[in-house]
mmCIF file with all atom_site columns, C-alpha atoms in Angstrom:
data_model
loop_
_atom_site.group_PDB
_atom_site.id
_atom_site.type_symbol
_atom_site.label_atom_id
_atom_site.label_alt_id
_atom_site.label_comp_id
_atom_site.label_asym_id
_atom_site.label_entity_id
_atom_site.label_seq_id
_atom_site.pdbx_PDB_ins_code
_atom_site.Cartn_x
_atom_site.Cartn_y
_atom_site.Cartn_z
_atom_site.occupancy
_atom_site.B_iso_or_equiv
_atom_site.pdbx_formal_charge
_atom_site.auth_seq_id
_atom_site.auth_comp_id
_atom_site.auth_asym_id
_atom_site.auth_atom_id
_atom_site.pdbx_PDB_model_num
ATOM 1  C CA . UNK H 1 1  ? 143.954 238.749 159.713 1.00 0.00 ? 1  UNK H CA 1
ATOM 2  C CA . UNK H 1 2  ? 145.773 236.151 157.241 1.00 0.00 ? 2  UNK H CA 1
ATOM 3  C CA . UNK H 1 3  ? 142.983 233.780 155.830 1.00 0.00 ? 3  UNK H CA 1
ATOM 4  C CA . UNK H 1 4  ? 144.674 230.349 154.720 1.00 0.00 ? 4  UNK H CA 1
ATOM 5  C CA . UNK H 1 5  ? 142.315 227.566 153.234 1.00 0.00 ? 5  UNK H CA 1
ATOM 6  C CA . UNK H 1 6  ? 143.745 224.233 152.471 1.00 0.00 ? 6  UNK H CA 1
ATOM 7  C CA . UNK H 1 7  ? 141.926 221.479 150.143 1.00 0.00 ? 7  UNK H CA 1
ATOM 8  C CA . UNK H 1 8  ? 141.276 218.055 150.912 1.00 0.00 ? 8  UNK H CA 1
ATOM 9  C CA . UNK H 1 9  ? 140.652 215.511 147.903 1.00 0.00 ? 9  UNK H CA 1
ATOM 10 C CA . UNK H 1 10 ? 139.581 211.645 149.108 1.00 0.00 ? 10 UNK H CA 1
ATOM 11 C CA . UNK H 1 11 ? 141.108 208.843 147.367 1.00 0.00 ? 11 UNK H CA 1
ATOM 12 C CA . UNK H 1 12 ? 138.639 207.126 145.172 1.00 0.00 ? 12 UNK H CA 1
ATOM 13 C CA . UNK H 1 13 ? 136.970 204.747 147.629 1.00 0.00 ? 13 UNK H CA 1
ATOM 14 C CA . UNK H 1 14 ? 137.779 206.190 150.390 1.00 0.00 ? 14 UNK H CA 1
ATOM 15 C CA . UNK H 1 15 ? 134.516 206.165 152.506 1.00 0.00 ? 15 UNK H CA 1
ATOM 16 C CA . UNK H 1 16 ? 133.618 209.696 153.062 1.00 0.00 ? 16 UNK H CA 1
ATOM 17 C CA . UNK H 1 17 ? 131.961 209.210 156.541 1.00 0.00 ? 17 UNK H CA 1
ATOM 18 C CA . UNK H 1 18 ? 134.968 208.179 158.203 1.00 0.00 ? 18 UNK H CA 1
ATOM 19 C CA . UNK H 1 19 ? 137.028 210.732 156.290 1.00 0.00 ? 19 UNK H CA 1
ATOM 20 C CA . UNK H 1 20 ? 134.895 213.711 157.600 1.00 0.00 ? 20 UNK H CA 1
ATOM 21 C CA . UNK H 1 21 ? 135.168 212.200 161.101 1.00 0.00 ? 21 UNK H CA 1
ATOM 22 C CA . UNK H 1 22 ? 139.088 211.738 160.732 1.00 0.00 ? 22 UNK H CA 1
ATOM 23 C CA . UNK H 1 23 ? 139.055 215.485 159.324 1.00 0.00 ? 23 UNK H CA 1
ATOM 24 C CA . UNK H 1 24 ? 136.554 216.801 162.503 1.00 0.00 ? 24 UNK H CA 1
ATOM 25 C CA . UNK H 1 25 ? 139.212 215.049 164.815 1.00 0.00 ? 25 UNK H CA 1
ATOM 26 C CA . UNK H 1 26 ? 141.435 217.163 163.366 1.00 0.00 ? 26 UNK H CA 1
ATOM 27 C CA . UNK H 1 27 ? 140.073 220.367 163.287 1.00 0.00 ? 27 UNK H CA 1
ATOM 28 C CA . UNK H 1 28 ? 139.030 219.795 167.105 1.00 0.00 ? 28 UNK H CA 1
ATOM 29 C CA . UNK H 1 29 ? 142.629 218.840 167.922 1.00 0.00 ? 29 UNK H CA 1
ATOM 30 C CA . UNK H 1 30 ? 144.088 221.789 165.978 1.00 0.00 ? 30 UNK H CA 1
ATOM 31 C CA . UNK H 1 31 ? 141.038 224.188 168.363 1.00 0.00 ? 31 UNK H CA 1
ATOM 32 C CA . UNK H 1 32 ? 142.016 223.258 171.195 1.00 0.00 ? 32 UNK H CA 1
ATOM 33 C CA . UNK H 1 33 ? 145.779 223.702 170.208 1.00 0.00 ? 33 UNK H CA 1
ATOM 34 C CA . UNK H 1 34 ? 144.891 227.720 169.292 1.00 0.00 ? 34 UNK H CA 1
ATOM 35 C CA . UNK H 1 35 ? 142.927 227.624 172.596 1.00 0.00 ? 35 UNK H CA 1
ATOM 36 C CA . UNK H 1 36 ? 145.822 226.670 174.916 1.00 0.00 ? 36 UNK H CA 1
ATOM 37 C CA . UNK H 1 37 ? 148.834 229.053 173.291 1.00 0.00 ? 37 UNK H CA 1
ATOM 38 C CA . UNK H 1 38 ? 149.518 232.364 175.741 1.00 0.00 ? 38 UNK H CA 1
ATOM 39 C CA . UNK H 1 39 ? 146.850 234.949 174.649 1.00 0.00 ? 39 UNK H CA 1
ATOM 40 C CA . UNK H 1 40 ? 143.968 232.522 173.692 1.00 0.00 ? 40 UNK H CA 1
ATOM 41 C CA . UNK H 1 41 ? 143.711 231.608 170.229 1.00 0.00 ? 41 UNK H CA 1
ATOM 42 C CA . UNK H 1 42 ? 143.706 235.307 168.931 1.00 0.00 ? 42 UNK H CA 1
ATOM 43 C CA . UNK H 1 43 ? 141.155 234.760 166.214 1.00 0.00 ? 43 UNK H CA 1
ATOM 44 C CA . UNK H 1 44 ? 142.444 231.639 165.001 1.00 0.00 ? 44 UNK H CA 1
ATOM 45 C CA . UNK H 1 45 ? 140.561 228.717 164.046 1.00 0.00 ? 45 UNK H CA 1
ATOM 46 C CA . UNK H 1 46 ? 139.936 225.806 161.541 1.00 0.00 ? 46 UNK H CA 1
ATOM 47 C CA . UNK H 1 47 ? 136.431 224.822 160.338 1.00 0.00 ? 47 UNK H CA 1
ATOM 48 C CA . UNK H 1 48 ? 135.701 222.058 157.992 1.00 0.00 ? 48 UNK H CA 1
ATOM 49 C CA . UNK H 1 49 ? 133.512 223.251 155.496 1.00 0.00 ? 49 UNK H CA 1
ATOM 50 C CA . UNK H 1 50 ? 132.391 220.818 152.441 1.00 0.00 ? 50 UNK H CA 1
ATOM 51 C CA . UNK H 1 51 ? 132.973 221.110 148.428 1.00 0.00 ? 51 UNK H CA 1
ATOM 52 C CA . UNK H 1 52 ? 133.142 225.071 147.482 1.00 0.00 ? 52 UNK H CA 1
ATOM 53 C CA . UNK H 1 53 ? 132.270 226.192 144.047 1.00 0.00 ? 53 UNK H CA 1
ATOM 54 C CA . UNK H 1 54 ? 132.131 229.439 142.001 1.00 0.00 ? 54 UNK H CA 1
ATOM 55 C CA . UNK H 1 55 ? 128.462 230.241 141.551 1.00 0.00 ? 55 UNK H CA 1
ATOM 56 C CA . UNK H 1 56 ? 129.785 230.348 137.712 1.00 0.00 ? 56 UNK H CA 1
ATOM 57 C CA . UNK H 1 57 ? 129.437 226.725 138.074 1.00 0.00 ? 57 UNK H CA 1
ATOM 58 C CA . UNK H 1 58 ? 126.660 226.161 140.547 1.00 0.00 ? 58 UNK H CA 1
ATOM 59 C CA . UNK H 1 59 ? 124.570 227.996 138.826 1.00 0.00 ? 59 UNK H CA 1
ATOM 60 C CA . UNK H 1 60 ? 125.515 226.747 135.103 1.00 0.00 ? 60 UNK H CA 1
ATOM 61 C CA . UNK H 1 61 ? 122.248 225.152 134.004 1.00 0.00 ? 61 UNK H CA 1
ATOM 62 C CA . UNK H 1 62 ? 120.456 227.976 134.561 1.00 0.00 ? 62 UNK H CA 1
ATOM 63 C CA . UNK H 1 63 ? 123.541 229.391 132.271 1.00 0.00 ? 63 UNK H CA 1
ATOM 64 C CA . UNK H 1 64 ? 122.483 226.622 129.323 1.00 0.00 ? 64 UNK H CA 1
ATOM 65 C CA . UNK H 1 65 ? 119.333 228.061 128.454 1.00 0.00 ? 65 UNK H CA 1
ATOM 66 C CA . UNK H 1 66 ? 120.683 231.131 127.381 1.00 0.00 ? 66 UNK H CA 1
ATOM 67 C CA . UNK H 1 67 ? 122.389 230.966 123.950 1.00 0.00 ? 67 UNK H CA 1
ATOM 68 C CA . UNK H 1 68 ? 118.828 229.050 122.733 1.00 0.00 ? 68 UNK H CA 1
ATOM 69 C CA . UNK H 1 69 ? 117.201 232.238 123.676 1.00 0.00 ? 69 UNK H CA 1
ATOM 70 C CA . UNK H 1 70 ? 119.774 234.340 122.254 1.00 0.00 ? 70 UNK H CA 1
ATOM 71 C CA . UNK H 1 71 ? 119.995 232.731 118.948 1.00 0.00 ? 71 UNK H CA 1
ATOM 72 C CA . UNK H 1 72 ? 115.995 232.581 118.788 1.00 0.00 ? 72 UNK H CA 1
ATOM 73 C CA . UNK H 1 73 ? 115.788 236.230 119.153 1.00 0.00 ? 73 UNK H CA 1
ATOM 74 C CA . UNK H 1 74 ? 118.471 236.499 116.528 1.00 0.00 ? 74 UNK H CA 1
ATOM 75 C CA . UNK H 1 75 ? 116.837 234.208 113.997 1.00 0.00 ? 75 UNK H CA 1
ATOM 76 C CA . UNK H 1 76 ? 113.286 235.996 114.383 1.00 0.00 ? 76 UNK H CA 1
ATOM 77 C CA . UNK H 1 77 ? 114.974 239.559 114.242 1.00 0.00 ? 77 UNK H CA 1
ATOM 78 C CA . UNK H 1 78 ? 116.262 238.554 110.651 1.00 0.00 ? 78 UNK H CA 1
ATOM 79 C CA . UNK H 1 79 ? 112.549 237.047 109.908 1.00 0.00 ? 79 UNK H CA 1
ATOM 80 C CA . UNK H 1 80 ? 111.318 240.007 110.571 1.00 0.00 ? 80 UNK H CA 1
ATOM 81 C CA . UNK H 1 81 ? 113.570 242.212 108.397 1.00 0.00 ? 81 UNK H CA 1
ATOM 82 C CA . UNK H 1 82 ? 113.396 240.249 105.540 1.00 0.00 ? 82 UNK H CA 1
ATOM 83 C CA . UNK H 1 83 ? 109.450 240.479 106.068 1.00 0.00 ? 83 UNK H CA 1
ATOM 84 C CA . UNK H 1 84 ? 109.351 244.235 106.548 1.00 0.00 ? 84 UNK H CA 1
ATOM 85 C CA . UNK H 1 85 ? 112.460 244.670 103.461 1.00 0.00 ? 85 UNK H CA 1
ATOM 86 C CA . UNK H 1 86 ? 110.696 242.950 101.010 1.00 0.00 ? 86 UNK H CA 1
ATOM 87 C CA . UNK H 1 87 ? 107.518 244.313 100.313 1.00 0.00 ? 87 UNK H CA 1
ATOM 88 C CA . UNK H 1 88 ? 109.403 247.704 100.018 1.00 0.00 ? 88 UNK H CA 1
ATOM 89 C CA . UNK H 1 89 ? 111.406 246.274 97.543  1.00 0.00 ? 89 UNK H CA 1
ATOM 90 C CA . UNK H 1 90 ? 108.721 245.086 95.115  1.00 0.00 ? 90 UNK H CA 1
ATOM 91 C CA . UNK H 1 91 ? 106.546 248.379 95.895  1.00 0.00 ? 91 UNK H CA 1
ATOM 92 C CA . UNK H 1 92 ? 109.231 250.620 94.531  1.00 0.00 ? 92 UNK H CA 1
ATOM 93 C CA . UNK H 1 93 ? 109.160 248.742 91.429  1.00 0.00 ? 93 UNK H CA 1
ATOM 94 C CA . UNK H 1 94 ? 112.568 248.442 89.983  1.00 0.00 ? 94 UNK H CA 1
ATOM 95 C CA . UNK H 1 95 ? 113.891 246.247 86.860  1.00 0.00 ? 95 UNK H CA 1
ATOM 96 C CA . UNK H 1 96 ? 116.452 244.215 89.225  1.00 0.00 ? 96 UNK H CA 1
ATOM 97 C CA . UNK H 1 97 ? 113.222 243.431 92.063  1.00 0.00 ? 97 UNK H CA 1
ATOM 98 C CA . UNK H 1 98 ? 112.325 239.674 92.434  1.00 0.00 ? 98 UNK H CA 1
ATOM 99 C CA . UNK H 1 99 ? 108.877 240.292 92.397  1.00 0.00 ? 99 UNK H CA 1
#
Protein backbone atom coordinates (compact mmCIF):
# COMPACT_ATOMS: atom_id res chain seq x y z
CA UNK A 1 0.00 0.00 0.00
CA UNK A 2 1.53 3.56 -1.07
CA UNK A 3 1.68 5.76 2.17
CA UNK A 4 1.63 9.60 1.11
CA UNK A 5 1.74 12.28 4.00
CA UNK A 6 1.39 15.86 3.12
CA UNK A 7 2.34 18.89 5.61
CA UNK A 8 0.32 21.68 6.53
CA UNK A 9 2.10 24.96 7.94
CA UNK A 10 -0.53 27.93 9.26
CA UNK A 11 0.22 31.38 8.38
CA UNK A 12 1.36 33.30 11.36
CA UNK A 13 -1.96 34.37 12.89
CA UNK A 14 -3.90 32.22 11.48
CA UNK A 15 -6.21 30.96 14.33
CA UNK A 16 -5.54 27.36 14.70
CA UNK A 17 -9.11 26.33 15.82
CA UNK A 18 -10.70 27.22 12.73
CA UNK A 19 -7.78 25.87 10.72
CA UNK A 20 -8.14 22.31 12.23
CA UNK A 21 -11.90 22.54 11.59
CA UNK A 22 -11.31 23.76 7.86
CA UNK A 23 -8.64 20.78 7.67
CA UNK A 24 -11.37 18.05 9.45
CA UNK A 25 -13.86 19.32 6.68
CA UNK A 26 -11.51 18.25 4.48
CA UNK A 27 -10.42 15.08 5.45
CA UNK A 28 -14.27 14.12 5.92
CA UNK A 29 -14.99 15.33 2.38
CA UNK A 30 -11.96 13.53 0.91
CA UNK A 31 -13.62 9.97 3.22
CA UNK A 32 -16.47 10.02 1.92
CA UNK A 33 -15.00 10.59 -1.66
CA UNK A 34 -12.78 7.05 -1.13
CA UNK A 35 -16.08 5.67 0.28
CA UNK A 36 -18.27 6.24 -2.82
CA UNK A 37 -15.57 5.11 -5.79
CA UNK A 38 -16.56 1.33 -7.26
CA UNK A 39 -14.89 -1.14 -4.78
CA UNK A 40 -15.20 0.94 -1.51
CA UNK A 41 -12.36 2.94 -0.59
CA UNK A 42 -9.81 -0.03 -0.82
CA UNK A 43 -7.77 0.97 2.18
CA UNK A 44 -7.64 4.49 1.49
CA UNK A 45 -8.03 7.20 3.84
CA UNK A 46 -6.84 10.64 5.20
CA UNK A 47 -6.46 11.36 8.95
CA UNK A 48 -5.37 14.60 10.38
CA UNK A 49 -2.86 13.98 12.78
CA UNK A 50 -1.04 17.09 14.66
CA UNK A 51 2.84 18.30 14.70
CA UNK A 52 5.17 15.00 14.21
CA UNK A 53 8.67 15.00 15.48
CA UNK A 54 11.73 12.68 15.55
CA UNK A 55 12.04 11.47 19.12
CA UNK A 56 15.78 12.91 18.43
CA UNK A 57 14.08 16.08 19.15
CA UNK A 58 11.29 15.27 21.54
CA UNK A 59 13.33 13.82 23.64
CA UNK A 60 16.42 16.41 23.47
CA UNK A 61 16.51 17.71 27.04
CA UNK A 62 16.83 14.60 28.36
CA UNK A 63 19.79 14.61 25.54
CA UNK A 64 21.40 18.00 27.38
CA UNK A 65 22.39 16.43 30.43
CA UNK A 66 24.65 14.20 28.91
CA UNK A 67 27.94 15.82 27.81
CA UNK A 68 27.99 17.40 31.73
CA UNK A 69 28.10 13.86 32.79
CA UNK A 70 30.46 12.84 30.24
CA UNK A 71 32.96 15.50 30.75
CA UNK A 72 32.62 15.02 34.71
CA UNK A 73 33.59 11.49 34.42
CA UNK A 74 36.40 12.60 32.18
CA UNK A 75 37.74 15.31 34.46
CA UNK A 76 37.65 12.92 37.66
CA UNK A 77 39.26 9.96 35.60
CA UNK A 78 42.35 12.35 35.04
CA UNK A 79 42.09 13.36 38.98
CA UNK A 80 42.43 10.19 39.72
CA UNK A 81 45.48 9.29 37.60
CA UNK A 82 47.39 12.05 38.46
CA UNK A 83 46.56 10.99 42.22
CA UNK A 84 47.48 7.34 41.78
CA UNK A 85 50.83 8.53 39.18
CA UNK A 86 52.28 10.66 41.51
CA UNK A 87 53.08 9.10 44.57
CA UNK A 88 54.79 6.39 42.36
CA UNK A 89 56.77 8.90 40.97
CA UNK A 90 58.30 10.38 44.14
CA UNK A 91 58.54 6.70 45.75
CA UNK A 92 60.91 5.55 43.06
CA UNK A 93 63.09 8.34 43.86
CA UNK A 94 64.68 9.70 40.79
CA UNK A 95 66.91 13.02 40.26
CA UNK A 96 64.26 14.52 37.62
CA UNK A 97 61.00 13.72 40.42
CA UNK A 98 59.19 16.91 41.69
CA UNK A 99 59.08 15.76 45.00
Amino acid sequence: MLTSAIQVRLTAGAPQAAAVASLNRIVDTANRAFASTAGGSAGNSVVLKGMQRPAEIVNYKTIALMPTLLVSGLALGAIAARALTLPARCASGGESSPC
